[in-house]
Amino acid sequence: MEVMSQPKYTGKRYRLDKPELLAPAGNLEKLKFAVHYGADAVYIGGQMYGLRSNADNFSFEEMREGVEFARKYGAKVFVATNIYAHNEDLEGIEAYLRNLHEVGIAAIITADPAIIEIAQRAVPEIEVHLSTQQSTMNWQSVKFWKEEGLPRVVLGREVSFQEIAEIKKHVDVEIEAFVHGAMCSSYSGRCVLSNHFTDRDSNRGGCCQSCRWSYDLFEEAPSNDVWVSEEDAQDQEEVSASKNGVTPNPLFQPEDNAFTMGSKDLCMLESIPELIEVGIDSFKIEGRMKSLHYVATVVNAYRQAIDSYMADPEHYVLKPEWVEEINKAANRPVNTGFFYDTPDHEDHIYEPEEKATPYDFAGLVLEYNSEDGKALIQQRNHFKPGQEIEFFGPGGTFFKQRVDTIWDEKGNVLDAARHAMQRIVIKVDQPVHYFDMMRCKRK
């Protein structure tokens, strides 16, 4: 990957010659993978003021290291400070923002007007991007935020292509939109279910993912002052003795699938031309709590699709292997969200979710010896001789082979690679490179 200089923010917007690919990074290792596999920018969370409190999140020293790594590839680092702040949350925010500036953060993503005002006053060198938490979906709202000095607006997930075109027609501002990842059952994250069920505030970083739970469904039986037939209520005494004269009647049978409010995931890989032509400036991938394999695979697929279209729009063709790669990293069924139409019952998940992907991240390439065709691999998941594996890397590197002999670093033959982070050696059929990944199909 060509190393480019880091663009400087000078008060005028730095315009990319093609859409920015913005990737999630839940920790420092994921940041490096995202950038290495083609992200133009990454968004991370600090240890305060973000909505993913259960992610690993970054210390200031980790942020500094991440920024330095990203700059080698011409990439930028954004920090999510997207909580809705209570009074006590604002104490220390100015010092926190100054620290972000000191370590080299390019922008913050925020929704709360108080945090926006403090950032613009205290650290004007850092860009302020409006978070999707504001549910911004019309051009007049976008115009308002531009006039407030924000160079970029992250639209609500509920906007359509037609609405985005209308926004771009009226307002000259950078538009960022989610193109891949989990969808919220509420308006762009404005959920209170978690608060209600567990006292964990979704809008202050504590979401318990209650929309993904399994739920039973009950029907209220008639109260004791309503006529009940012998067929409908065999035990009138039980009805009369129940609380408030109501006995819940479960509508699910034990063998039925439990109901969930969880939506299918968003995937717009097959709509790259439309995303570019409508004028979206930044393509955002959701998933700060997703795996390394997910981040690298999804970023790699979108990177190739975007670059292919920009190189020759008239002859652009979606390659099946890009879609296949996405499927290998998918956690849930996918759809196109609100871009083409309003999702209906077919865009929700009512069957048990297959959360695990069909492939395991098995190893990371550390070194390759072209003389003997052997690679030094850092083991990440169990694999053994005779098993089929796949290697993939940035830009489309991909091949399959069978594992033959496995050696440890001292040359001893192993019957399997079974110890996490163990450094092992195998012979590979084609050249590989540092940071290429190896995966194997889960049995």
GROMACS .gro file of C-alpha atoms in nm:
model
  443
    1MET     CA    1   0.000   0.000   0.000
    2GLU     CA    2   0.137   0.339  -0.100
    3VAL     CA    3   0.231   0.565   0.191
    4MET     CA    4   0.083   0.914   0.164
    5SER     CA    5   0.115   1.224   0.379
    6GLN     CA    6  -0.153   1.304   0.635
    7PRO     CA    7  -0.383   1.586   0.514
    8LYS     CA    8  -0.391   1.887   0.746
    9TYR     CA    9  -0.708   2.056   0.865
   10THR     CA   10  -0.675   2.428   0.786
   11GLY     CA   11  -1.029   2.546   0.846
   12LYS     CA   12  -1.133   2.443   0.494
   13ARG     CA   13  -1.262   2.096   0.423
   14TYR     CA   14  -1.014   1.852   0.280
   15ARG     CA   15  -1.193   1.698  -0.018
   16LEU     CA   16  -1.109   1.344  -0.115
   17ASP     CA   17  -1.104   1.257  -0.483
   18LYS     CA   18  -1.316   0.952  -0.401
   19PRO     CA   19  -1.543   0.848  -0.114
   20GLU     CA   20  -1.380   0.787   0.220
   21LEU     CA   21  -1.402   0.433   0.355
   22LEU     CA   22  -1.454   0.468   0.731
   23ALA     CA   23  -1.401   0.156   0.941
   24PRO     CA   24  -1.465   0.065   1.306
   25ALA     CA   25  -1.183  -0.014   1.546
   26GLY     CA   26  -1.267  -0.150   1.890
   27ASN     CA   27  -0.903  -0.169   1.996
   28LEU     CA   28  -0.552  -0.090   1.870
   29GLU     CA   29  -0.504  -0.419   1.687
   30LYS     CA   30  -0.833  -0.377   1.501
   31LEU     CA   31  -0.731  -0.022   1.406
   32LYS     CA   32  -0.412  -0.152   1.246
   33PHE     CA   33  -0.598  -0.424   1.058
   34ALA     CA   34  -0.862  -0.178   0.934
   35VAL     CA   35  -0.601   0.064   0.802
   36HIS     CA   36  -0.380  -0.209   0.655
   37TYR     CA   37  -0.678  -0.360   0.472
   38GLY     CA   38  -0.776  -0.030   0.311
   39ALA     CA   39  -0.964   0.206   0.542
   40ASP     CA   40  -0.914   0.576   0.470
   41ALA     CA   41  -1.018   0.655   0.826
   42VAL     CA   42  -1.115   0.470   1.141
   43TYR     CA   43  -1.342   0.564   1.426
   44ILE     CA   44  -1.264   0.457   1.779
   45GLY     CA   45  -1.390   0.508   2.132
   46GLY     CA   46  -1.202   0.659   2.420
   47GLN     CA   47  -1.255   0.547   2.777
   48MET     CA   48  -1.520   0.817   2.830
   49TYR     CA   49  -1.813   0.980   2.648
   50GLY     CA   50  -1.876   0.706   2.390
   51LEU     CA   51  -2.168   0.470   2.325
   52ARG     CA   52  -1.971   0.144   2.326
   53SER     CA   53  -1.865   0.115   2.689
   54ASN     CA   54  -1.832  -0.263   2.653
   55ALA     CA   55  -1.570  -0.234   2.378
   56ASP     CA   56  -1.202  -0.241   2.472
   57ASN     CA   57  -1.170   0.131   2.391
   58PHE     CA   58  -0.850   0.334   2.381
   59SER     CA   59  -0.624   0.498   2.633
   60PHE     CA   60  -0.457   0.821   2.520
   61GLU     CA   61  -0.129   0.634   2.464
   62GLU     CA   62  -0.305   0.379   2.246
   63MET     CA   63  -0.468   0.662   2.053
   64ARG     CA   64  -0.126   0.818   1.994
   65GLU     CA   65   0.012   0.490   1.862
   66GLY     CA   66  -0.296   0.439   1.646
   67VAL     CA   67  -0.267   0.789   1.497
   68GLU     CA   68   0.101   0.736   1.419
   69PHE     CA   69   0.026   0.404   1.248
   70ALA     CA   70  -0.265   0.550   1.049
   71ARG     CA   71  -0.057   0.844   0.927
   72LYS     CA   72   0.190   0.605   0.764
   73TYR     CA   73  -0.093   0.503   0.532
   74GLY     CA   74  -0.246   0.848   0.489
   75ALA     CA   75  -0.539   0.752   0.712
   76LYS     CA   76  -0.716   0.950   0.984
   77VAL     CA   77  -0.851   0.861   1.327
   78PHE     CA   78  -1.185   0.986   1.461
   79VAL     CA   79  -1.313   0.947   1.818
   80ALA     CA   80  -1.677   0.889   1.908
   81THR     CA   81  -1.788   1.121   2.188
   82ASN     CA   82  -2.151   1.055   2.109
   83ILE     CA   83  -2.328   1.018   2.442
   84TYR     CA   84  -2.621   1.239   2.536
   85ALA     CA   85  -2.460   1.407   2.834
   86HIS     CA   86  -2.615   1.463   3.175
   87ASN     CA   87  -2.481   1.746   3.388
   88GLU     CA   88  -2.225   1.526   3.561
   89ASP     CA   89  -2.098   1.397   3.226
   90LEU     CA   90  -1.975   1.741   3.124
   91GLU     CA   91  -1.722   1.768   3.404
   92GLY     CA   92  -1.381   1.709   3.247
   93ILE     CA   93  -1.499   1.708   2.885
   94GLU     CA   94  -1.285   2.009   2.789
   95ALA     CA   95  -0.967   1.852   2.926
   96TYR     CA   96  -1.057   1.525   2.751
   97LEU     CA   97  -1.099   1.703   2.417
   98ARG     CA   98  -0.767   1.885   2.459
   99ASN     CA   99  -0.599   1.548   2.515
  100LEU     CA  100  -0.757   1.417   2.194
  101HIS     CA  101  -0.607   1.709   2.006
  102GLU     CA  102  -0.269   1.654   2.167
  103VAL     CA  103  -0.250   1.291   2.051
  104GLY     CA  104  -0.346   1.385   1.694
  105ILE     CA  105  -0.714   1.291   1.660
  106ALA     CA  106  -0.856   1.438   1.337
  107ALA     CA  107  -1.224   1.461   1.434
  108ILE     CA  108  -1.479   1.379   1.701
  109ILE     CA  109  -1.823   1.233   1.630
  110THR     CA  110  -2.080   1.383   1.863
  111ALA     CA  111  -2.451   1.458   1.898
  112ASP     CA  112  -2.486   1.668   2.214
  113PRO     CA  113  -2.492   2.046   2.144
  114ALA     CA  114  -2.304   2.111   2.469
  115ILE     CA  115  -2.013   1.889   2.361
  116ILE     CA  116  -2.021   2.047   2.014
  117GLU     CA  117  -1.996   2.397   2.162
  118ILE     CA  118  -1.716   2.303   2.401
  119ALA     CA  119  -1.518   2.135   2.122
  120GLN     CA  120  -1.552   2.429   1.884
  121ARG     CA  121  -1.436   2.669   2.152
  122ALA     CA  122  -1.163   2.465   2.322
  123VAL     CA  123  -1.011   2.271   2.030
  124PRO     CA  124  -1.107   2.437   1.700
  125GLU     CA  125  -0.834   2.237   1.527
  126ILE     CA  126  -1.038   1.917   1.565
  127GLU     CA  127  -1.327   1.871   1.323
  128VAL     CA  128  -1.669   1.808   1.474
  129HIS     CA  129  -1.882   1.554   1.287
  130LEU     CA  130  -2.249   1.529   1.378
  131SER     CA  131  -2.333   1.181   1.504
  132THR     CA  132  -2.612   0.966   1.364
  133GLN     CA  133  -2.759   0.991   1.715
  134GLN     CA  134  -2.912   1.321   1.604
  135SER     CA  135  -3.130   1.132   1.353
  136THR     CA  136  -3.070   1.397   1.087
  137MET     CA  137  -3.278   1.314   0.779
  138ASN     CA  138  -3.371   1.633   0.593
  139TRP     CA  139  -3.180   1.906   0.414
  140GLN     CA  140  -3.293   2.190   0.640
  141SER     CA  141  -3.158   2.011   0.948
  142VAL     CA  142  -2.833   1.944   0.763
  143LYS     CA  143  -2.818   2.312   0.666
  144PHE     CA  144  -2.869   2.410   1.030
  145TRP     CA  145  -2.572   2.202   1.142
  146LYS     CA  146  -2.354   2.336   0.861
  147GLU     CA  147  -2.437   2.689   0.973
  148GLU     CA  148  -2.334   2.584   1.324
  149GLY     CA  149  -1.988   2.518   1.182
  150LEU     CA  150  -1.992   2.140   1.135
  151PRO     CA  151  -1.814   2.023   0.818
  152ARG     CA  152  -1.974   1.677   0.819
  153VAL     CA  153  -2.311   1.526   0.909
  154VAL     CA  154  -2.362   1.154   0.972
  155LEU     CA  155  -2.715   1.092   0.850
  156GLY     CA  156  -2.969   0.880   1.031
  157ARG     CA  157  -2.989   0.526   0.900
  158GLU     CA  158  -3.350   0.589   0.794
  159VAL     CA  159  -3.275   0.808   0.490
  160SER     CA  160  -3.332   0.688   0.134
  161PHE     CA  161  -3.130   0.751  -0.181
  162GLN     CA  162  -3.392   1.005  -0.291
  163GLU     CA  163  -3.364   1.195   0.038
  164ILE     CA  164  -2.984   1.196   0.021
  165ALA     CA  165  -2.999   1.339  -0.332
  166GLU     CA  166  -3.228   1.615  -0.206
  167ILE     CA  167  -2.990   1.694   0.081
  168LYS     CA  168  -2.689   1.714  -0.152
  169LYS     CA  169  -2.888   1.937  -0.389
  170HIS     CA  170  -2.953   2.197  -0.119
  171VAL     CA  171  -2.650   2.183   0.111
  172ASP     CA  172  -2.277   2.176   0.031
  173VAL     CA  173  -2.154   1.974   0.326
  174GLU     CA  174  -1.987   1.638   0.367
  175ILE     CA  175  -2.234   1.353   0.414
  176GLU     CA  176  -2.141   1.035   0.595
  177ALA     CA  177  -2.373   0.735   0.584
  178PHE     CA  178  -2.371   0.382   0.721
  179VAL     CA  179  -2.333   0.130   0.439
  180HIS     CA  180  -2.269  -0.191   0.632
  181GLY     CA  181  -2.337  -0.348   0.970
  182ALA     CA  182  -2.601  -0.379   1.239
  183MET     CA  183  -2.921  -0.179   1.219
  184CYS     CA  184  -3.105  -0.041   1.520
  185SER     CA  185  -3.469  -0.122   1.585
  186SER     CA  186  -3.514   0.237   1.703
  187TYR     CA  187  -3.448   0.562   1.521
  188SER     CA  188  -3.068   0.567   1.475
  189GLY     CA  189  -2.994   0.447   1.823
  190ARG     CA  190  -3.254   0.643   2.019
  191CYS     CA  191  -3.354   0.342   2.224
  192VAL     CA  192  -3.485   0.322   2.581
  193LEU     CA  193  -3.556  -0.053   2.596
  194SER     CA  194  -3.220  -0.116   2.760
  195ASN     CA  195  -3.296   0.150   3.022
  196HIS     CA  196  -3.636  -0.003   3.089
  197PHE     CA  197  -3.527  -0.364   3.121
  198THR     CA  198  -3.183  -0.335   3.282
  199ASP     CA  199  -3.131   0.029   3.388
  200ARG     CA  200  -2.843   0.045   3.138
  201ASP     CA  201  -2.863   0.366   2.935
  202SER     CA  202  -2.826   0.307   2.562
  203ASN     CA  203  -2.754   0.675   2.505
  204ARG     CA  204  -2.474   0.684   2.761
  205GLY     CA  205  -2.290   0.375   2.640
  206GLY     CA  206  -2.463   0.093   2.826
  207CYS     CA  207  -2.689  -0.076   2.569
  208CYS     CA  208  -2.772  -0.435   2.666
  209GLN     CA  209  -2.887  -0.527   2.311
  210SER     CA  210  -3.238  -0.602   2.438
  211CYS     CA  211  -3.375  -0.594   2.081
  212ARG     CA  212  -3.172  -0.910   2.016
  213TRP     CA  213  -3.324  -1.104   2.306
  214SER     CA  214  -3.576  -1.383   2.257
  215TYR     CA  215  -3.926  -1.297   2.376
  216ASP     CA  216  -4.239  -1.499   2.446
  217LEU     CA  217  -4.580  -1.365   2.353
  218PHE     CA  218  -4.889  -1.391   2.572
  219GLU     CA  219  -5.259  -1.333   2.525
  220GLU     CA  220  -5.466  -1.210   2.816
  221ALA     CA  221  -5.747  -1.447   2.906
  222PRO     CA  222  -6.088  -1.298   2.984
  223SER     CA  223  -6.133  -1.147   3.331
  224ASN     CA  224  -6.359  -1.313   3.589
  225ASP     CA  225  -6.653  -1.079   3.521
  226VAL     CA  226  -6.674  -1.188   3.158
  227TRP     CA  227  -6.853  -1.501   3.046
  228VAL     CA  228  -6.606  -1.782   2.979
  229SER     CA  229  -6.711  -2.094   2.798
  230GLU     CA  230  -6.616  -2.432   2.929
  231GLU     CA  231  -6.416  -2.486   2.611
  232ASP     CA  232  -6.217  -2.162   2.650
  233ALA     CA  233  -6.158  -2.183   3.024
  234GLN     CA  234  -6.164  -2.525   3.181
  235ASP     CA  235  -6.087  -2.392   3.523
  236GLN     CA  236  -6.298  -2.085   3.608
  237GLU     CA  237  -6.162  -2.085   3.960
  238GLU     CA  238  -5.808  -2.038   3.831
  239VAL     CA  239  -5.921  -1.739   3.626
  240SER     CA  240  -6.100  -1.585   3.923
  241ALA     CA  241  -5.802  -1.635   4.152
  242SER     CA  242  -5.549  -1.489   3.910
  243LYS     CA  243  -5.421  -1.137   3.960
  244ASN     CA  244  -5.675  -0.879   3.840
  245GLY     CA  245  -5.882  -1.165   3.708
  246VAL     CA  246  -5.643  -1.220   3.414
  247THR     CA  247  -5.449  -1.531   3.327
  248PRO     CA  248  -5.184  -1.497   3.054
  249ASN     CA  249  -5.213  -1.749   2.777
  250PRO     CA  250  -4.879  -1.825   2.602
  251LEU     CA  251  -4.916  -1.804   2.225
  252PHE     CA  252  -4.590  -1.985   2.157
  253GLN     CA  253  -4.548  -2.358   2.191
  254PRO     CA  254  -4.224  -2.498   2.337
  255GLU     CA  255  -4.111  -2.603   1.990
  256ASP     CA  256  -4.175  -2.257   1.836
  257ASN     CA  257  -3.901  -2.005   1.771
  258ALA     CA  258  -3.893  -1.719   2.019
  259PHE     CA  259  -3.979  -1.376   1.884
  260THR     CA  260  -3.711  -1.109   1.848
  261MET     CA  261  -3.714  -0.745   1.741
  262GLY     CA  262  -3.368  -0.770   1.586
  263SER     CA  263  -3.335  -0.640   1.233
  264LYS     CA  264  -3.124  -0.785   0.956
  265ASP     CA  265  -2.786  -0.626   0.899
  266LEU     CA  266  -2.720  -0.361   0.637
  267CYS     CA  267  -2.505  -0.447   0.335
  268MET     CA  268  -2.467  -0.205   0.044
  269LEU     CA  269  -2.172  -0.369  -0.131
  270GLU     CA  270  -2.388  -0.442  -0.435
  271SER     CA  271  -2.490  -0.074  -0.455
  272ILE     CA  272  -2.148   0.093  -0.472
  273PRO     CA  273  -2.229   0.285  -0.796
  274GLU     CA  274  -2.549   0.432  -0.646
  275LEU     CA  275  -2.372   0.527  -0.321
  276ILE     CA  276  -2.100   0.711  -0.512
  277GLU     CA  277  -2.328   0.875  -0.768
  278VAL     CA  278  -2.569   1.012  -0.507
  279GLY     CA  279  -2.276   1.199  -0.352
  280ILE     CA  280  -2.210   1.028  -0.018
  281ASP     CA  281  -1.866   1.144   0.095
  282SER     CA  282  -1.792   0.881   0.359
  283PHE     CA  283  -1.898   0.516   0.359
  284LYS     CA  284  -1.927   0.404   0.721
  285ILE     CA  285  -1.899   0.044   0.838
  286GLU     CA  286  -2.056  -0.039   1.175
  287GLY     CA  287  -1.889  -0.276   1.421
  288ARG     CA  288  -1.648  -0.152   1.688
  289MET     CA  289  -1.721  -0.471   1.885
  290LYS     CA  290  -1.682  -0.705   1.587
  291SER     CA  291  -1.384  -0.938   1.535
  292LEU     CA  292  -1.055  -0.878   1.356
  293HIS     CA  293  -1.167  -1.116   1.085
  294TYR     CA  294  -1.488  -0.919   1.034
  295VAL     CA  295  -1.311  -0.582   1.014
  296ALA     CA  296  -1.041  -0.699   0.772
  297THR     CA  297  -1.278  -0.894   0.548
  298VAL     CA  298  -1.547  -0.627   0.516
  299VAL     CA  299  -1.302  -0.339   0.469
  300ASN     CA  300  -1.111  -0.537   0.207
  301ALA     CA  301  -1.426  -0.611   0.004
  302TYR     CA  302  -1.551  -0.251   0.006
  303ARG     CA  303  -1.203  -0.118  -0.071
  304GLN     CA  304  -1.178  -0.329  -0.385
  305ALA     CA  305  -1.530  -0.240  -0.500
  306ILE     CA  306  -1.481   0.135  -0.449
  307ASP     CA  307  -1.141   0.137  -0.621
  308SER     CA  308  -1.271  -0.070  -0.911
  309TYR     CA  309  -1.563   0.164  -0.972
  310MET     CA  310  -1.352   0.480  -0.945
  311ALA     CA  311  -1.096   0.340  -1.189
  312ASP     CA  312  -1.355   0.273  -1.462
  313PRO     CA  313  -1.718   0.359  -1.382
  314GLU     CA  314  -1.849   0.269  -1.727
  315HIS     CA  315  -1.719  -0.086  -1.715
  316TYR     CA  316  -1.759  -0.154  -1.344
  317VAL     CA  317  -1.875  -0.506  -1.258
  318LEU     CA  318  -1.950  -0.637  -0.911
  319LYS     CA  319  -1.728  -0.940  -0.857
  320PRO     CA  320  -1.892  -1.245  -0.697
  321GLU     CA  321  -1.584  -1.304  -0.482
  322TRP     CA  322  -1.643  -0.971  -0.303
  323VAL     CA  323  -1.994  -1.080  -0.208
  324GLU     CA  324  -1.864  -1.422  -0.103
  325GLU     CA  325  -1.609  -1.255   0.123
  326ILE     CA  326  -1.883  -1.051   0.292
  327ASN     CA  327  -2.083  -1.370   0.348
  328LYS     CA  328  -1.784  -1.528   0.522
  329ALA     CA  329  -1.784  -1.244   0.773
  330ALA     CA  330  -2.160  -1.196   0.807
  331ASN     CA  331  -2.313  -1.245   1.150
  332ARG     CA  332  -2.674  -1.213   1.036
  333PRO     CA  333  -2.884  -1.209   0.719
  334VAL     CA  334  -2.846  -0.880   0.530
  335ASN     CA  335  -3.062  -0.629   0.345
  336THR     CA  336  -3.036  -0.276   0.203
  337GLY     CA  337  -3.194  -0.094   0.495
  338PHE     CA  338  -3.389   0.221   0.404
  339PHE     CA  339  -3.191   0.313   0.091
  340TYR     CA  340  -3.445   0.175  -0.160
  341ASP     CA  341  -3.763   0.138   0.044
  342THR     CA  342  -3.896   0.111   0.398
  343PRO     CA  343  -3.808  -0.221   0.566
  344ASP     CA  344  -4.100  -0.446   0.654
  345HIS     CA  345  -4.153  -0.778   0.834
  346GLU     CA  346  -3.922  -0.954   0.588
  347ASP     CA  347  -3.632  -0.736   0.706
  348HIS     CA  348  -3.645  -0.861   1.064
  349ILE     CA  349  -3.513  -1.182   1.213
  350TYR     CA  350  -3.769  -1.423   1.356
  351GLU     CA  351  -3.564  -1.740   1.337
  352PRO     CA  352  -3.283  -1.831   1.579
  353GLU     CA  353  -2.970  -1.637   1.483
  354GLU     CA  354  -2.661  -1.819   1.366
  355LYS     CA  355  -2.426  -1.579   1.539
  356ALA     CA  356  -2.102  -1.759   1.463
  357THR     CA  357  -1.951  -1.704   1.120
  358PRO     CA  358  -1.875  -2.021   0.920
  359TYR     CA  359  -1.502  -1.940   0.921
  360ASP     CA  360  -1.247  -1.902   1.198
  361PHE     CA  361  -0.955  -1.659   1.185
  362ALA     CA  362  -0.685  -1.925   1.214
  363GLY     CA  363  -0.358  -1.738   1.178
  364LEU     CA  364  -0.171  -1.419   1.096
  365VAL     CA  365   0.125  -1.417   0.858
  366LEU     CA  366   0.437  -1.276   1.024
  367GLU     CA  367   0.706  -1.371   0.771
  368TYR     CA  368   0.744  -1.544   0.435
  369ASN     CA  369   1.059  -1.714   0.303
  370SER     CA  370   1.056  -1.716  -0.078
  371GLU     CA  371   1.345  -1.964  -0.094
  372ASP     CA  372   1.165  -2.255   0.072
  373GLY     CA  373   0.806  -2.133   0.038
  374LYS     CA  374   0.746  -2.144   0.414
  375ALA     CA  375   0.555  -1.892   0.621
  376LEU     CA  376   0.581  -1.805   0.989
  377ILE     CA  377   0.226  -1.792   1.125
  378GLN     CA  378   0.093  -1.660   1.454
  379GLN     CA  379  -0.183  -1.907   1.546
  380ARG     CA  380  -0.523  -1.760   1.636
  381ASN     CA  381  -0.750  -2.069   1.621
  382HIS     CA  382  -0.700  -2.444   1.610
  383PHE     CA  383  -0.606  -2.609   1.280
  384LYS     CA  384  -0.424  -2.930   1.184
  385PRO     CA  385  -0.265  -3.116   0.889
  386GLY     CA  386  -0.508  -3.218   0.616
  387GLN     CA  387  -0.742  -2.925   0.683
  388GLU     CA  388  -0.830  -2.684   0.403
  389ILE     CA  389  -0.731  -2.325   0.474
  390GLU     CA  390  -0.763  -1.992   0.294
  391PHE     CA  391  -0.518  -1.704   0.279
  392PHE     CA  392  -0.636  -1.351   0.202
  393GLY     CA  393  -0.481  -1.008   0.215
  394PRO     CA  394  -0.529  -0.645   0.106
  395GLY     CA  395  -0.616  -0.583  -0.256
  396GLY     CA  396  -0.750  -0.925  -0.341
  397THR     CA  397  -0.479  -1.168  -0.238
  398PHE     CA  398  -0.659  -1.502  -0.205
  399PHE     CA  399  -0.591  -1.874  -0.242
  400LYS     CA  400  -0.686  -2.207  -0.084
  401GLN     CA  401  -0.469  -2.503   0.006
  402ARG     CA  402  -0.442  -2.801   0.238
  403VAL     CA  403  -0.226  -2.788   0.548
  404ASP     CA  404   0.065  -3.028   0.518
  405THR     CA  405   0.329  -3.046   0.789
  406ILE     CA  406   0.322  -2.805   1.083
  407TRP     CA  407   0.646  -2.717   1.260
  408ASP     CA  408   0.717  -2.511   1.569
  409GLU     CA  409   0.990  -2.246   1.555
  410LYS     CA  410   1.252  -2.502   1.659
  411GLY     CA  411   1.164  -2.734   1.373
  412ASN     CA  412   0.968  -2.989   1.574
  413VAL     CA  413   0.673  -3.148   1.391
  414LEU     CA  414   0.335  -3.077   1.551
  415ASP     CA  415   0.017  -3.281   1.517
  416ALA     CA  416  -0.189  -2.957   1.530
  417ALA     CA  417  -0.164  -2.585   1.597
  418ARG     CA  418  -0.355  -2.579   1.921
  419HIS     CA  419  -0.206  -2.303   2.137
  420ALA     CA  420  -0.330  -1.945   2.099
  421MET     CA  421  -0.067  -1.700   1.969
  422GLN     CA  422   0.184  -1.982   1.913
  423ARG     CA  423   0.428  -1.913   1.628
  424ILE     CA  424   0.432  -2.204   1.384
  425VAL     CA  425   0.569  -2.271   1.036
  426ILE     CA  426   0.389  -2.422   0.737
  427LYS     CA  427   0.463  -2.450   0.368
  428VAL     CA  428   0.237  -2.234   0.149
  429ASP     CA  429   0.143  -2.284  -0.214
  430GLN     CA  430   0.173  -1.917  -0.308
  431PRO     CA  431   0.367  -1.617  -0.173
  432VAL     CA  432   0.212  -1.445   0.127
  433HIS     CA  433   0.285  -1.116   0.300
  434TYR     CA  434   0.303  -0.971   0.648
  435PHE     CA  435  -0.050  -0.911   0.786
  436ASP     CA  436  -0.215  -1.155   0.544
  437MET     CA  437  -0.474  -1.361   0.729
  438MET     CA  438  -0.539  -1.733   0.729
  439ARG     CA  439  -0.881  -1.878   0.800
  440CYS     CA  440  -1.040  -2.221   0.804
  441LYS     CA  441  -1.399  -2.333   0.768
  442ARG     CA  442  -1.567  -2.415   1.094
  443LYS     CA  443  -1.689  -2.773   1.121
   0.00000   0.00000   0.00000
